[in-house]
PDB file of C-alpha atoms in Angstrom:
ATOM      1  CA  UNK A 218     243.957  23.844 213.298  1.00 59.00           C
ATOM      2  CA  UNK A 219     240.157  22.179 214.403  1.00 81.00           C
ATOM      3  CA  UNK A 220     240.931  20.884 217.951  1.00 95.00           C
ATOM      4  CA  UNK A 221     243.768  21.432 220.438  1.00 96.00           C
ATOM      5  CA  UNK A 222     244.250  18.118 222.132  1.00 97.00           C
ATOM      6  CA  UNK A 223     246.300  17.984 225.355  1.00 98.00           C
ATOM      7  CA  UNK A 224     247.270  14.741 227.093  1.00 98.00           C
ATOM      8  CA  UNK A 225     248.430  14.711 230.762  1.00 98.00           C
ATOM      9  CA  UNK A 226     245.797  17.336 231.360  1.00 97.00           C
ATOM     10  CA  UNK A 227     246.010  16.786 235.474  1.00 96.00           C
ATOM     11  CA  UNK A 228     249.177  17.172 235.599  1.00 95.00           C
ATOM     12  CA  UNK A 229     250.936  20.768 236.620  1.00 95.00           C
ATOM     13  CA  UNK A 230     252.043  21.833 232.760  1.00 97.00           C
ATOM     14  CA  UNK A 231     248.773  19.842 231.257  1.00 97.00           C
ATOM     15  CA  UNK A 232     246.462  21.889 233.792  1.00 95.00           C
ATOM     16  CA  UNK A 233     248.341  25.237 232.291  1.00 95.00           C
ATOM     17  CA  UNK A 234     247.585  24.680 229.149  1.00 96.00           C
ATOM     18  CA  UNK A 235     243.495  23.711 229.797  1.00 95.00           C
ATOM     19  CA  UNK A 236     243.150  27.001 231.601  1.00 93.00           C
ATOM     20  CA  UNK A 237     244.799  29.425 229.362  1.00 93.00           C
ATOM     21  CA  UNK A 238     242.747  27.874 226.051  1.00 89.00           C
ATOM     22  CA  UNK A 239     240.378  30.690 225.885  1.00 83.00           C
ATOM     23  CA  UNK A 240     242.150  32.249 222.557  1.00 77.00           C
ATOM     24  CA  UNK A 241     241.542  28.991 221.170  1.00 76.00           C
ATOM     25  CA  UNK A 242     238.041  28.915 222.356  1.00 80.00           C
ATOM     26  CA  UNK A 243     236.843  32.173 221.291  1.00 78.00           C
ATOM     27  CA  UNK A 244     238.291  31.388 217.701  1.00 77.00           C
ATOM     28  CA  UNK A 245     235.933  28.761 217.324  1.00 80.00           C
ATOM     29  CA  UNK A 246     238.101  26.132 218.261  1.00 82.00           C
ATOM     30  CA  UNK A 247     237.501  22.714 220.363  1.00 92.00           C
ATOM     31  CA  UNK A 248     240.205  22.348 223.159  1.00 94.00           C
ATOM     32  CA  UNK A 249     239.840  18.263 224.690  1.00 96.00           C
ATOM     33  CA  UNK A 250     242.153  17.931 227.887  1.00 97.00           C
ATOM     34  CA  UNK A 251     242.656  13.836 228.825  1.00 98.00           C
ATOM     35  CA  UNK A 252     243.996  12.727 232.169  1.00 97.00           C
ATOM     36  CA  UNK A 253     245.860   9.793 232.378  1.00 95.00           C
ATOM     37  CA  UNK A 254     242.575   7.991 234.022  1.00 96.00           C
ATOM     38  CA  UNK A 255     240.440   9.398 230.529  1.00 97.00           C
ATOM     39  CA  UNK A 256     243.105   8.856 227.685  1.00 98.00           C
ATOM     40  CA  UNK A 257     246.198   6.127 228.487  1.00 98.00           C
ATOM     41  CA  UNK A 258     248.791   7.097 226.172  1.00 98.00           C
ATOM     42  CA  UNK A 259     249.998   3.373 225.835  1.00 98.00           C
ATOM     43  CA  UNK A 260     246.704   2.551 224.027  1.00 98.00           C
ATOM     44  CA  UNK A 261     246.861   3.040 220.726  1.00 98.00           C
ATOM     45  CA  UNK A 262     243.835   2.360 219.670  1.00 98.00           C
ATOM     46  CA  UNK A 263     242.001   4.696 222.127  1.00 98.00           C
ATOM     47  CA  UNK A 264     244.448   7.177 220.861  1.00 98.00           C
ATOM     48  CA  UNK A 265     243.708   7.006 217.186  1.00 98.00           C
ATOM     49  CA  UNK A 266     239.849   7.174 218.114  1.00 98.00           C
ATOM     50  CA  UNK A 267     240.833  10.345 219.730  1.00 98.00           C
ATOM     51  CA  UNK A 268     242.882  12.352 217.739  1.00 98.00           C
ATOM     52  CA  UNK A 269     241.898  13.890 214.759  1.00 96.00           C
ATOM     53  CA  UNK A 270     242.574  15.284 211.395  1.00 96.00           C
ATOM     54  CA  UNK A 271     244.217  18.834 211.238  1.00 95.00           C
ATOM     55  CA  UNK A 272     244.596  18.423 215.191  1.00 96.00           C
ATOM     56  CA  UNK A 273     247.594  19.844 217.426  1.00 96.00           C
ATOM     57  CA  UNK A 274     248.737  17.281 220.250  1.00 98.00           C
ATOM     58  CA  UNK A 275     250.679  18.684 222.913  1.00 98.00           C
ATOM     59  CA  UNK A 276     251.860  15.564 225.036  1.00 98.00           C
ATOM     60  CA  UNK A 277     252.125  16.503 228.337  1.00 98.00           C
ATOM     61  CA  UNK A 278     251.586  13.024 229.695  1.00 98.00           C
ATOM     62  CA  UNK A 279     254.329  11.670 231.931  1.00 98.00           C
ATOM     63  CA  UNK A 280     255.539   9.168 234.123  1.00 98.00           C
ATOM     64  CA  UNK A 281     257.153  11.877 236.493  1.00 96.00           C
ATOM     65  CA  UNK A 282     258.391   9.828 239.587  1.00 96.00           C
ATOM     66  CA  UNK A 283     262.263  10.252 239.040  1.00 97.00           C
ATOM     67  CA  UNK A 284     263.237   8.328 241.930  1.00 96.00           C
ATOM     68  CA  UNK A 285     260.237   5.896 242.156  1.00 97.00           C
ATOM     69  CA  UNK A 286     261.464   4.779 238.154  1.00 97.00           C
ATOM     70  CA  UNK A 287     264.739   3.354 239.574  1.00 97.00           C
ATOM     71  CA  UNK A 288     262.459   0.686 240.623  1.00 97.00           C
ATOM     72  CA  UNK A 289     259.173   0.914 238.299  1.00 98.00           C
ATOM     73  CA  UNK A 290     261.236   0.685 235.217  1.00 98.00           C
ATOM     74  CA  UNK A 291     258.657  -0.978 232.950  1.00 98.00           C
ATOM     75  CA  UNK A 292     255.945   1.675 234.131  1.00 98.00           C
ATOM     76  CA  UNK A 293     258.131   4.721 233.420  1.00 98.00           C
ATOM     77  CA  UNK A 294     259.402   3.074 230.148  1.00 98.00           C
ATOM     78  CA  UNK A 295     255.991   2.105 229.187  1.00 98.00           C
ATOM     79  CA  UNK A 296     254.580   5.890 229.448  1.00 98.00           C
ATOM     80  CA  UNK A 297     257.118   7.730 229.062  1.00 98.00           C
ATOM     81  CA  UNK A 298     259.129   5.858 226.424  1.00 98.00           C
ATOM     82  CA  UNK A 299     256.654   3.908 224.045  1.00 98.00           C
ATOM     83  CA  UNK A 300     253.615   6.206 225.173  1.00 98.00           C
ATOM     84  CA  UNK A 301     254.880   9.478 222.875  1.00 98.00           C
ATOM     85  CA  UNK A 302     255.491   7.094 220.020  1.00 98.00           C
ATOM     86  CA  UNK A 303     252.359   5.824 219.823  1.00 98.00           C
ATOM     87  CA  UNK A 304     250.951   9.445 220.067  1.00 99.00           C
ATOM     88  CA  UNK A 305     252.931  10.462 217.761  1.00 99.00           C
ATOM     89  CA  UNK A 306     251.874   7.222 214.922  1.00 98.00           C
ATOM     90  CA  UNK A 307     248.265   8.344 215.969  1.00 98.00           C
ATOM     91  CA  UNK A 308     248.817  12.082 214.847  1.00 98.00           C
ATOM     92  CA  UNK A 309     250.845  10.360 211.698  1.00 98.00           C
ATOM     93  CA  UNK A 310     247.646   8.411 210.979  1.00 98.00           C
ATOM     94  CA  UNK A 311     245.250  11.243 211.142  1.00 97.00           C
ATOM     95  CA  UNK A 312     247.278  14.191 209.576  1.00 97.00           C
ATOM     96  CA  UNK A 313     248.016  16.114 213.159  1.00 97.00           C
ATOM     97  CA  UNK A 314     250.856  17.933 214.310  1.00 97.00           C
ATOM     98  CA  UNK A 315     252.428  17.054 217.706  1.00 98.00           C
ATOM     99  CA  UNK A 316     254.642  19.079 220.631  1.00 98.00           C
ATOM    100  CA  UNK A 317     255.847  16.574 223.237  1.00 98.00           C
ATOM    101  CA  UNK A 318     257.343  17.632 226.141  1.00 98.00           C
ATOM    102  CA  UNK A 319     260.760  16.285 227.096  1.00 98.00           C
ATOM    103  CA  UNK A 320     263.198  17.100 229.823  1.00 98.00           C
ATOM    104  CA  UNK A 321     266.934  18.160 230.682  1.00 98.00           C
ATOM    105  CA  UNK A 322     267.481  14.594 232.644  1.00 98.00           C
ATOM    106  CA  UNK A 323     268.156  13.456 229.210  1.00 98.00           C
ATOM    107  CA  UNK A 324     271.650  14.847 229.765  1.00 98.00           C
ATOM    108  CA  UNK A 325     274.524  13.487 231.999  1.00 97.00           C
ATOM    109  CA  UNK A 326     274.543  17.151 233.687  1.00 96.00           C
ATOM    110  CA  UNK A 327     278.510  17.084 233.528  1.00 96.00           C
ATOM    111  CA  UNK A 328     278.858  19.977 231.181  1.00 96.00           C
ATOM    112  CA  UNK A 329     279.896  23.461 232.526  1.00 95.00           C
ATOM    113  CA  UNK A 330     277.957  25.238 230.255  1.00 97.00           C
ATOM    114  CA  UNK A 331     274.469  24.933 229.252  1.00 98.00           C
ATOM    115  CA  UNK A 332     273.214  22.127 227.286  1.00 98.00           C
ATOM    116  CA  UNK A 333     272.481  22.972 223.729  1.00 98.00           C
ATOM    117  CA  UNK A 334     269.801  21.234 221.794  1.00 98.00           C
ATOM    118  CA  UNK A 335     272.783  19.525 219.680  1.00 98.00           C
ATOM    119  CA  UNK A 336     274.685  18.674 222.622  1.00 98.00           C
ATOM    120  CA  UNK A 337     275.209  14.719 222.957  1.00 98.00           C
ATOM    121  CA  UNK A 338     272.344  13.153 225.182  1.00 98.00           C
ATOM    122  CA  UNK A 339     273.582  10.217 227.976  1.00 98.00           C
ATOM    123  CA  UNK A 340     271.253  10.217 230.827  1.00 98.00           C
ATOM    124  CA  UNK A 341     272.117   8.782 234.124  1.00 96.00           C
ATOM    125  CA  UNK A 342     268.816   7.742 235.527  1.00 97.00           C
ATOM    126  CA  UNK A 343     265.799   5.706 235.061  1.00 98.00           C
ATOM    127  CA  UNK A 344     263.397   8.541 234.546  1.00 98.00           C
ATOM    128  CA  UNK A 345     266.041  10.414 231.826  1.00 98.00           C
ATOM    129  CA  UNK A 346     266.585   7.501 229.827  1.00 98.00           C
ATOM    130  CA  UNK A 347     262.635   6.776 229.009  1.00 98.00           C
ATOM    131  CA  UNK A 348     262.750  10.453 228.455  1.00 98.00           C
ATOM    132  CA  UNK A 349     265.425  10.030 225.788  1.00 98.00           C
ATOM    133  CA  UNK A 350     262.999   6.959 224.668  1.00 98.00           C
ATOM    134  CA  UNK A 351     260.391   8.892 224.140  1.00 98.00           C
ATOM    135  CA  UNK A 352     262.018  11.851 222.204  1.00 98.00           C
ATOM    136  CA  UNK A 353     263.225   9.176 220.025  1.00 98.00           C
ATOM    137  CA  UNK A 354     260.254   7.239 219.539  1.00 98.00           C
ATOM    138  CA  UNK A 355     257.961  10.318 218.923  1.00 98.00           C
ATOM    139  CA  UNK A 356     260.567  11.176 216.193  1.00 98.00           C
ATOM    140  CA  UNK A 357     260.831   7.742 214.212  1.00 98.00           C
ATOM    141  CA  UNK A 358     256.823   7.944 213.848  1.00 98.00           C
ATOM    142  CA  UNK A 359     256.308  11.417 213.578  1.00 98.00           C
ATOM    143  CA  UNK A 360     259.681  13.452 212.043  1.00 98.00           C
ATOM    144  CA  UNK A 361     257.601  16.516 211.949  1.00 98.00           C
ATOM    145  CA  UNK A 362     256.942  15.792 215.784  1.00 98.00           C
ATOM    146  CA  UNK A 363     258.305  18.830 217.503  1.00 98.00           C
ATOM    147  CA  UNK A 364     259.738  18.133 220.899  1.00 98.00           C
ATOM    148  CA  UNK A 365     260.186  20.762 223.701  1.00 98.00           C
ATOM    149  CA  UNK A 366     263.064  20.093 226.611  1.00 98.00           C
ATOM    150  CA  UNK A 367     262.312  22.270 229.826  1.00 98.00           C
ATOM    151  CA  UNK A 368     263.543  21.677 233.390  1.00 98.00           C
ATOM    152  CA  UNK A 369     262.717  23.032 236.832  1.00 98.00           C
ATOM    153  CA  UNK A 370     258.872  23.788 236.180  1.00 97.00           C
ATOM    154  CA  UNK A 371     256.820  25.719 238.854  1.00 97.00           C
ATOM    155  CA  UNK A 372     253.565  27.253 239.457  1.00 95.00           C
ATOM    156  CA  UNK A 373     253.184  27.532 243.353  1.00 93.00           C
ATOM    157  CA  UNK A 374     250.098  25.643 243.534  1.00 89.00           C
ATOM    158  CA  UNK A 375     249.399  21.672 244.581  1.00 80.00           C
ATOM    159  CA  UNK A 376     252.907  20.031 245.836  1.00 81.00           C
ATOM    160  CA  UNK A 377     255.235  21.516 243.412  1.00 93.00           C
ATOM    161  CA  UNK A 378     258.632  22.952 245.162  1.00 96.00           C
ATOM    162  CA  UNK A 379     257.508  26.558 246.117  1.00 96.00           C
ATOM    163  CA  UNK A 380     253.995  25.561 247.166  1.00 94.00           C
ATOM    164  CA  UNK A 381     255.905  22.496 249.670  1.00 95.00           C
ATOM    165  CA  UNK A 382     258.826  24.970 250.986  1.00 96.00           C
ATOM    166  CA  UNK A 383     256.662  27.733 251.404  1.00 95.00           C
ATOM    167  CA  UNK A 384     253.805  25.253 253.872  1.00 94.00           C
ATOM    168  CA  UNK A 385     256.836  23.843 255.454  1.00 96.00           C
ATOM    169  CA  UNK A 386     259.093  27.016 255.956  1.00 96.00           C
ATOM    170  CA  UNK A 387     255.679  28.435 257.386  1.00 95.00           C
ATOM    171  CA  UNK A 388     255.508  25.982 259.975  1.00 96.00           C
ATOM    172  CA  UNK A 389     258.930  26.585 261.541  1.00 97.00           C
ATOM    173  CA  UNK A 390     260.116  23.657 259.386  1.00 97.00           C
ATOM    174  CA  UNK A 391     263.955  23.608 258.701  1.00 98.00           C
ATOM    175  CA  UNK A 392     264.373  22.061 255.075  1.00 97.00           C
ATOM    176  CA  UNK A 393     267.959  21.031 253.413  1.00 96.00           C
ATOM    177  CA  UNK A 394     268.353  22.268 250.108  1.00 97.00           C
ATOM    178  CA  UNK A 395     270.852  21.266 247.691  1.00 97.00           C
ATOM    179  CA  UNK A 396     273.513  23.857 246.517  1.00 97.00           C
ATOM    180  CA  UNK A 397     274.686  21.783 243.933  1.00 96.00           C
ATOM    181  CA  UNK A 398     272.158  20.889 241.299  1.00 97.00           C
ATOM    182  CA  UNK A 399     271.483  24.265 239.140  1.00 98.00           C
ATOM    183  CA  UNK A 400     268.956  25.195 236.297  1.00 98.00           C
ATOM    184  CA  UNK A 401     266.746  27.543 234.870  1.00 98.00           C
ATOM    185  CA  UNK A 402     263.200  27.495 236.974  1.00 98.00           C
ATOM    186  CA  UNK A 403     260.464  27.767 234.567  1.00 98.00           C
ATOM    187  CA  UNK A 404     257.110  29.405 235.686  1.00 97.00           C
ATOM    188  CA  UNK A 405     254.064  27.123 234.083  1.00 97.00           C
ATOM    189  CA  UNK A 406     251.901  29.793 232.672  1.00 96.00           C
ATOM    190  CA  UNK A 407     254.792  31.322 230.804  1.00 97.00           C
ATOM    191  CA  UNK A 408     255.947  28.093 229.409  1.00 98.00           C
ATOM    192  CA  UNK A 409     252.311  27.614 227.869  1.00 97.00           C
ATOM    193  CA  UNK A 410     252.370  30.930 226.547  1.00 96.00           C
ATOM    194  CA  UNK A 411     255.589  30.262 224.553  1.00 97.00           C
ATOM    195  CA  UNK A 412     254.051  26.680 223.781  1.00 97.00           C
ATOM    196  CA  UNK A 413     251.197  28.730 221.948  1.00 95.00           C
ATOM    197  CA  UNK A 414     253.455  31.022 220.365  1.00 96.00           C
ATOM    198  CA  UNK A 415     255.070  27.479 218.885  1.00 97.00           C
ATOM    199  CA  UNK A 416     252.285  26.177 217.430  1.00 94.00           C
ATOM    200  CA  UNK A 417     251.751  29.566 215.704  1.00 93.00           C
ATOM    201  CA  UNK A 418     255.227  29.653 213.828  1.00 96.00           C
ATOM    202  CA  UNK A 419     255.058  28.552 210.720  1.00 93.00           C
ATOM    203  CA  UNK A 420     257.772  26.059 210.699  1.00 95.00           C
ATOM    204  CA  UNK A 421     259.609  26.078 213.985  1.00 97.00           C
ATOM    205  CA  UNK A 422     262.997  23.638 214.699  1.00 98.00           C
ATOM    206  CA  UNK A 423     262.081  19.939 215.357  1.00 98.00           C
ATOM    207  CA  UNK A 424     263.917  20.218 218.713  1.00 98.00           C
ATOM    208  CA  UNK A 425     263.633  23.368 220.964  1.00 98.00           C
ATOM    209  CA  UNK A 426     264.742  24.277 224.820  1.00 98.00           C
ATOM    210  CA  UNK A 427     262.716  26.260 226.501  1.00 98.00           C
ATOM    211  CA  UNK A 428     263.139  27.244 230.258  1.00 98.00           C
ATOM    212  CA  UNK A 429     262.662  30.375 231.976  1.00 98.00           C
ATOM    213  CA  UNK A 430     265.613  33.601 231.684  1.00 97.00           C
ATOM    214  CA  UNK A 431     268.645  32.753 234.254  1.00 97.00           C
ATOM    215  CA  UNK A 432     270.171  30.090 235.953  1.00 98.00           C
ATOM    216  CA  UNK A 433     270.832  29.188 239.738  1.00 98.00           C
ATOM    217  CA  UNK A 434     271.328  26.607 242.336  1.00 98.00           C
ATOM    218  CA  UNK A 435     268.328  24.830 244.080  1.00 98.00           C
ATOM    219  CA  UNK A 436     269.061  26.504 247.361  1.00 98.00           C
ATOM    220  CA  UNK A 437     269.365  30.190 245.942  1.00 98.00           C
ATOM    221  CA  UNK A 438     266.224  29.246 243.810  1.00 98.00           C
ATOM    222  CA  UNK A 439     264.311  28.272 247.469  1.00 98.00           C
ATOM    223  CA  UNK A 440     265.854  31.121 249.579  1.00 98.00           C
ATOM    224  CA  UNK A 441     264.424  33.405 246.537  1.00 98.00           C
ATOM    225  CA  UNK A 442     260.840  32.223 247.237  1.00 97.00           C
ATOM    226  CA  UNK A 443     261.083  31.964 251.376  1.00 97.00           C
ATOM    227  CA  UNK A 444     262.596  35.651 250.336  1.00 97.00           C
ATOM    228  CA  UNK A 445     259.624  36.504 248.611  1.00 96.00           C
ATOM    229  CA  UNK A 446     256.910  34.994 250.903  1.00 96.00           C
ATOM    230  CA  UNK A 447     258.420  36.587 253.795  1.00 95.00           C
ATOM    231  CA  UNK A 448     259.219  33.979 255.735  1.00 96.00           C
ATOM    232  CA  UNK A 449     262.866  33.241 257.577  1.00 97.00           C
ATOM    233  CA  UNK A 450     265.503  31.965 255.165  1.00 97.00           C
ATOM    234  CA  UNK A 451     267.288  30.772 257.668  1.00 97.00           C
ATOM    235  CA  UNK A 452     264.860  27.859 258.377  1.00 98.00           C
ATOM    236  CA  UNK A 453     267.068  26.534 254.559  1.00 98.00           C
ATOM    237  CA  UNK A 454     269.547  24.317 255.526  1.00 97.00           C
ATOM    238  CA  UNK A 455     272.518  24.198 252.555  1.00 97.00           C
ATOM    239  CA  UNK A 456     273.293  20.453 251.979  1.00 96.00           C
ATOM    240  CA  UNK A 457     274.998  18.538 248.759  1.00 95.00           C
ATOM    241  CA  UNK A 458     273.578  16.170 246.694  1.00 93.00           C
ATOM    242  CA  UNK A 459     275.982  13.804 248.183  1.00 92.00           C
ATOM    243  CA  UNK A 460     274.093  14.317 251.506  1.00 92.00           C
ATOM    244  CA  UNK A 461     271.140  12.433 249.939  1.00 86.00           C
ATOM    245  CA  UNK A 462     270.399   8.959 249.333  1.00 82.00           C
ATOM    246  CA  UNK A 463     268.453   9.191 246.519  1.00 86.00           C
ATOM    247  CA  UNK A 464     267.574   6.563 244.164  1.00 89.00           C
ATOM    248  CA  UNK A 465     268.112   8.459 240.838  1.00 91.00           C
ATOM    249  CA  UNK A 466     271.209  10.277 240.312  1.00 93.00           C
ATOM    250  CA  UNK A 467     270.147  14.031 239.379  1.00 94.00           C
ATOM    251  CA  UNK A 468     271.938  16.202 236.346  1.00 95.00           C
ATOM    252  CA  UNK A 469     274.221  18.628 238.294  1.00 97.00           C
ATOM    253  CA  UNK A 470     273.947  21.149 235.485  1.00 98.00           C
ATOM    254  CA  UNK A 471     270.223  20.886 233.967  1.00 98.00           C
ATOM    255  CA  UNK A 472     270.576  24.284 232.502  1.00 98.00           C
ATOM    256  CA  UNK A 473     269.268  24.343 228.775  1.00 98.00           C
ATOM    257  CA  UNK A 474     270.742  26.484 226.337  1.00 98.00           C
ATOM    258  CA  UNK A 475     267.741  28.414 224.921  1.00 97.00           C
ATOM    259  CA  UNK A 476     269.245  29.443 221.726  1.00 97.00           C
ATOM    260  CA  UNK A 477     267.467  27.406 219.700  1.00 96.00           C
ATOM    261  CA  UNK A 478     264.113  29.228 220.778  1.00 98.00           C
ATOM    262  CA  UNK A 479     265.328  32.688 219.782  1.00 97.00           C
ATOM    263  CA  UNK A 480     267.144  31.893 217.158  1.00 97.00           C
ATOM    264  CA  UNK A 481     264.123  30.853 215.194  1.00 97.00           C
ATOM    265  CA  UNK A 482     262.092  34.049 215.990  1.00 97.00           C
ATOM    266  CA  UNK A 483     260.227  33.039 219.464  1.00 98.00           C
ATOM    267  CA  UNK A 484     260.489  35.348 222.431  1.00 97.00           C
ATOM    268  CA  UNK A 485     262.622  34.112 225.122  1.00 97.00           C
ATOM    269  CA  UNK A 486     260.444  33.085 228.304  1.00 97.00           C
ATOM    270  CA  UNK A 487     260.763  35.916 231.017  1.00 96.00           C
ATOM    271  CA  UNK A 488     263.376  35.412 233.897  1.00 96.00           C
ATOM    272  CA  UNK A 489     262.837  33.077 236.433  1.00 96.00           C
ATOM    273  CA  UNK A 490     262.523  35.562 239.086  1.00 95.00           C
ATOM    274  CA  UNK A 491     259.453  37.273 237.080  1.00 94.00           C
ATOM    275  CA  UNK A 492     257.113  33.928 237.610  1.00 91.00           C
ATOM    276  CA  UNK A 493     258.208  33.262 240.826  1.00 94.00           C
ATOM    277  CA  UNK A 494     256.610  36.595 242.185  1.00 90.00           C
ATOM    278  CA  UNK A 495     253.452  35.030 240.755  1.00 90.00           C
ATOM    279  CA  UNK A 496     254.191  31.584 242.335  1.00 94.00           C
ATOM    280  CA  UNK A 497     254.915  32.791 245.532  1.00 95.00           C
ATOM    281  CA  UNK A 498     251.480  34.885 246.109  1.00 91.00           C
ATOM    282  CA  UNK A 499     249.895  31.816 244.649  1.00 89.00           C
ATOM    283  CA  UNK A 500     251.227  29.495 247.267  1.00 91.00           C
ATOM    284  CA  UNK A 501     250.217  31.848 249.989  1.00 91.00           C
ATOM    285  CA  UNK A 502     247.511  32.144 249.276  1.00 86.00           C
ATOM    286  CA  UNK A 503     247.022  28.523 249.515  1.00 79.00           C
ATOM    287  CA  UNK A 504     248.454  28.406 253.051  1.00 78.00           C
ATOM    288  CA  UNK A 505     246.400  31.113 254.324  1.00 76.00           C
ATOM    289  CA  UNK A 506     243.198  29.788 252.847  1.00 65.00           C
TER     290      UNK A 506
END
């Protein structure tokens, strides 16, 4: 490998990765992270002056509104559906490997158990169909492309779910919290440490799941962090998803079988509960600085 390239580099998983390069770094190795605003994913030309021979592309680039796509359908099909396949002709062109990141909302979320990487894909929204676009566009220009599903990803920091409960729980806030929706919470940094152990194996499955250990509901996931930060659980109002009027209909079940992970020889991700100790004293931290 000469460079590790990493699109989406703003955003919470892209960010992960940038920080945590310094392996790569001390072996002598070039690590380029793009934003959106420095490398546009639906330009392919600026993405085969970019990418390189012998290069490993992790696509973390997204379209990530999942409600605001009900109504922004080109955008979110644009990034999020052509975008990987032209990232994926551009590492075709140049003799790179690629790991795009995909998601469980390309599931109807109706099964009972979880979803295995064979299991049949239907999504029900927007945002889960360009996601399914994407999978398949990376893989008609790129069938080497490997492409990693995860689901519930958290790091405490910026506006993801346990840095927003935990600055709203701390102001006396009550906050409804579905009891319905369940999946496997997936700490960031231990995500990008399996997502280096992936590019290490020699010759890993084309399609992979890989979410942290467990599964719960939304509302035991957010009593678990109030829990945790020591604030008052009770400020958690249980609601249903019915309750909502939300644009995009969410996957009930999102929980992703991770069998294809460890059955290939890569160390299951740690339990949900081990990141979100991390999370938690990241997020207040942030509402105490």
């Amino acid at each position: 490998m000469n460079r590790l390239v990493v699109t989406g580099a703003n955003g919470l998983l892209g960010s992960g990765i940038t920080r945590a390069t310094s392996p790569f770094r001390r072996a002598g190795r070039q690590v380029l992270g793009f934003g959106s605003k420095e490398l546009d994913i639906t330009d392919a030309a600026a993405l085969n002056d970019t990418v390189g021979p012998g290069d490993v592309v992790i696509n973390c680039a997204a379209y990530t509104g999942v409600d605001a796509a009900e109504t922004e359908a080109d955008k979110a099909f644009a990034i999020n559906g052509v975008g990987p396949g032209l990232v994926a002709r551009a590492c075709a062109n140049k003799g790179a490997r690629l790991l795009h990141i995909s998601t469980a909302y390309v599931f109807d979320g109706s099964s009972s158990s979880p979803w295995e990487t064979w299991s049949p894909t239907a999504p029900s929204s927007v945002y889960g169909k360009s996601k399914l676009a994407g999978e398949e566009a990376a893989r008609a220009a790129l069938p080497d492309a490997r492409i990693v599903r995860t689901m519930w990803l958290y790091s405490g920091t910026d506006r993801d779910f346990p840095a927003a409960l935990v600055r709203r729980c701390s102001r006396g806030e009550h906050v409804a919290v579905v009891t319905d929706q369940i999946a496997s919470p997936t700490y960031v940094d231990d995500l990008v440490s399996a997502l280096f152990d992936l590019v290490a194996h020699p010759n890993p499955p084309r399609l992979l799941h890989a979410t942290g250990g467990g599964a719960v509901s939304k509302y035991r996931f957010a009593r678990a962090i109030i829990e945790a930060a020591g604030l008052d659980a009770d400020l958690l109002r249980p609601c249903r998803t019915s309750d909502y009027r939300d644009a995009a209909t969410r996957p009930r079940n999102a929980v992703l079988s991770n069998s294809s992970w460890i059955d290939c020889g890569l160390t299951p991700l740690p339990h949900w509960r081990d990141g979100l100790r991390r999370a938690v004293r990241a997020a207040v931290r942030d509402i105490r600085s």
